[in-house]
């Protein structure tokens, strides 16, 4: 049994991470920490996850005594110092924030000054389907953002032929985090849908980092659902391609990618670590359409993080994941 | 007072049409008909609309005796014969179906053999903002589909410069009509979102008809809301344009088009005849992004139809509409 | 035209109040004030209401110069001083808070020390259906709470025979106000329902005040809807009664109460000032079941307030209300 | 490994039953049958459940060859002949319909003539918490209805003292089944709530059967959620009782009953086999309030059925259940 701590277990992604670790047959959840919820039992805050532990204040030494690895689910900026402290104490870390996903230059352009740039070299981008081998050998993995996860899985098989891409992405509200704001108020969201950050969302940094030079538009929308994310991708290719073959080649053996004959709904993957994809060519235009659905808290956050952790610890990649 | 009948008042669009006519200061609702709901009081089926009339079987002579004009809210195919019968009896007609929106050729390619092609010549496409004068002089107006309404209002100011367009459209379930199917079952829709008819939706015919030659992708999505439709449009232009100026020029005086400084939500226009639009240029790509929100049952159907009727009857265009 | 100010137009109830006054044929909306939203245009915050005024800081003299009457939509406690200031300047006031609904004793037991107890004598409880004459002659009316409105309308016809009552009430989230909290976060509410304040909700004070001695249980529940409130009432009567006759007698002539043959849904009254009621006797137990549905923001708040104001100003009771 | 067939795997409860059996460490899912969906792969219809089997037409001999036990998830009336055929072939059966839950007399009063009354003697009511020993020895168990499950778990500890009970129950739409009707149409349910069958719901039969003589009112309501059921119970007791002690005594050791310090939300038990209960005494009236939340598809149907099956097969009661 590998001993695992979850740092930031009061937020949506960290809370699910704790739940997945708790049920995992080869992992032992030894500590959960929280910033504002320290002192509260996790299963009082999230009854359905049934993690019977009291959340603690974060203390690097205390965590290091009890854990061999950690999931860190702090907001960007707050994560870097914690990750650094845990790495200094020898823990393998999967960080769910943006802090170690991209180059220092891209990070500082979209976010803020980086607080632990010296760790960027060892950090591996945690999208298993495209960086599996590097993840398996890594001590620090940066789990991708929810939007990039869906978009990158949709676009990866087309990386050599795509020249112009529109990603119209739609996410449930849990992606906005647990903070109560005007944006997350039920009355703002119910019976509503809207685009946001249309002049440039920070997740764009990851897309640029992973896809390189490409004319890509990325527009997020907020949906009146709690969990789920759909990336609708519109791709102009520089040449005719056999879309079905490209996706089959890329994902035919992937345990968490499903190729579907019809456009996926986010319900199809709810509470699972799956990405369900439908790719087709629009007859009228020849444009390639790819629809990728994930659960933003699972494959888009905590599930992906445990998938990474499984690899890092030498466990079967799918263990403990639905 | 102009006497108006609503044909097909049991469906969502027709029911709202009846309600708008009922409250309209210059219109008198003299008859409501329904196919499967004949004999039922309208306000038993739609209490909040409070139309205190019993729905009747359709009878062209009976309707013609009591009405000078009619809204016809039948499914495509079923509408044409009814429209023909009413036109033969001299009524002005706004038809909410697809039967008179496009050329015979386009219609028969996307729908079925046309049952009253001889009326196509007199039919005017009822998007007021682009066909106002023709509507004012028409006896038969074809109210646009909900998807085309939002997409065309978003794209109209860019018609001379757009060379490549992606319309990612999202609609509430009332757009699928009142029929109970697997698709409209609450459990299918709740906590879900998915694209559908990605190989070609019939509303495409209207877009082609109105926009002419243009590389355009149109993809509808179903949202877990009852009313509301958002068209997110991604436009590549052949030259740099002053987007703000183009939209201000096109819509500055339009009573039912609102130009907004931020992306609109469908809640912003719920239960109104408004189309709320935000247009901007994405810095990273130069692509023009246009977001147009409507209430699919109002500006996308019954509200638009009454706006048309107001013009056809020489009434103020905004009368009786919110 | 009567000149009306709306104080607290940034909250849900005040915002709707401003919209209703704005469209009202005999009222002129001359000022809207807000506490935290002063300086913002009302139609930027609530586009669909289309009130084209900038919200101001509250200033009693400034308001009094421009208005003959006011709706005050402040939280309890904050309302009393404002109401007092406006009454001192001669304005007729409808207050939507709890501050003037009940006796000082009841108020101070459930809320806090009263800041303007000297006004309690002139305040009239604003449930039109039970206090119509007093409202018509009043200068200060306390619009009822949303829960009591539905419960009292359900129970009023049974007031002489009921000996034991359970009110299981269910409300949409707008009833909790615009403040962003853990309770109103979309993710807390979606796909959820729960009772709250089961040991005693403050609205109980109103029920006791209006119904007098009665064994009554009142339990609120929060629903995943934005607007709408249903009170399911279970009444043991001291004798057999003709329920249908009692309700017909009480409400047969009421313009805003609908008696329905089947249990009402809150959709039936959405965005209207109606209360829709179904009363029946359960065969197995003889218990009287009454279901009363309202829109909590209309009949449960702003619509009721304008109904009161109409009476106070000598206007037709239904004017400007749907 | 015990071989298990699921009969009626195309409906909501049967589909989940198949999924639970499929993942169960000691059960092997050997066949899934469906009436209208035969020939379809289960994971095409329910992707997130990931049951990779084609649904077959029901054939008793074919099923008996491959299975030692079966879950039958047919509508009432249709279930009895199938259960009979399987019992004749020696399979242990958990039936999820109403056909074997109550006495023939009660069944025929609320439902229809019974098609296999000779099996009623051996049938055991499958609410584990109150009939554990009988279930463990049974060959035919009738899993309780979703409403009775929540109500009976709420009321069981009070069975000796309750003299008057009101159960105000609220259910998500999946409880109404997969059939597409006006009632289950998204637009009917969204932003709505209403009571139904207020003159007498068939689940009343079970309550009467299990609780015996008691003045009990039971009123179901339909909620705009997909899964989840809350029973709010209002109990007048014949004497003062220590509510906390009674519930602790009844459920302190129950693996699937959680006693909570605050009223439960249905989210707290979503996708789990738990029943979460809060019981308290209302100070103002002395009435006992009990709130019991379940997932109607899990503890209210398929989860309970597997809990029963575990006992019948001598497996740990909680195996394979969340």
CSV table of C-alpha atoms in Angstrom, one decimal, chain C residues 15 167 266 277 282:
chain,number,residue,atom,x,y,z
C,15,UNK,CA,-35.2,44.4,-9.3
C,167,UNK,CA,-47.0,23.0,5.9
C,266,UNK,CA,-45.0,26.2,-9.9
C,277,UNK,CA,-54.6,26.3,-5.4
C,282,UNK,CA,-57.6,12.4,1.2
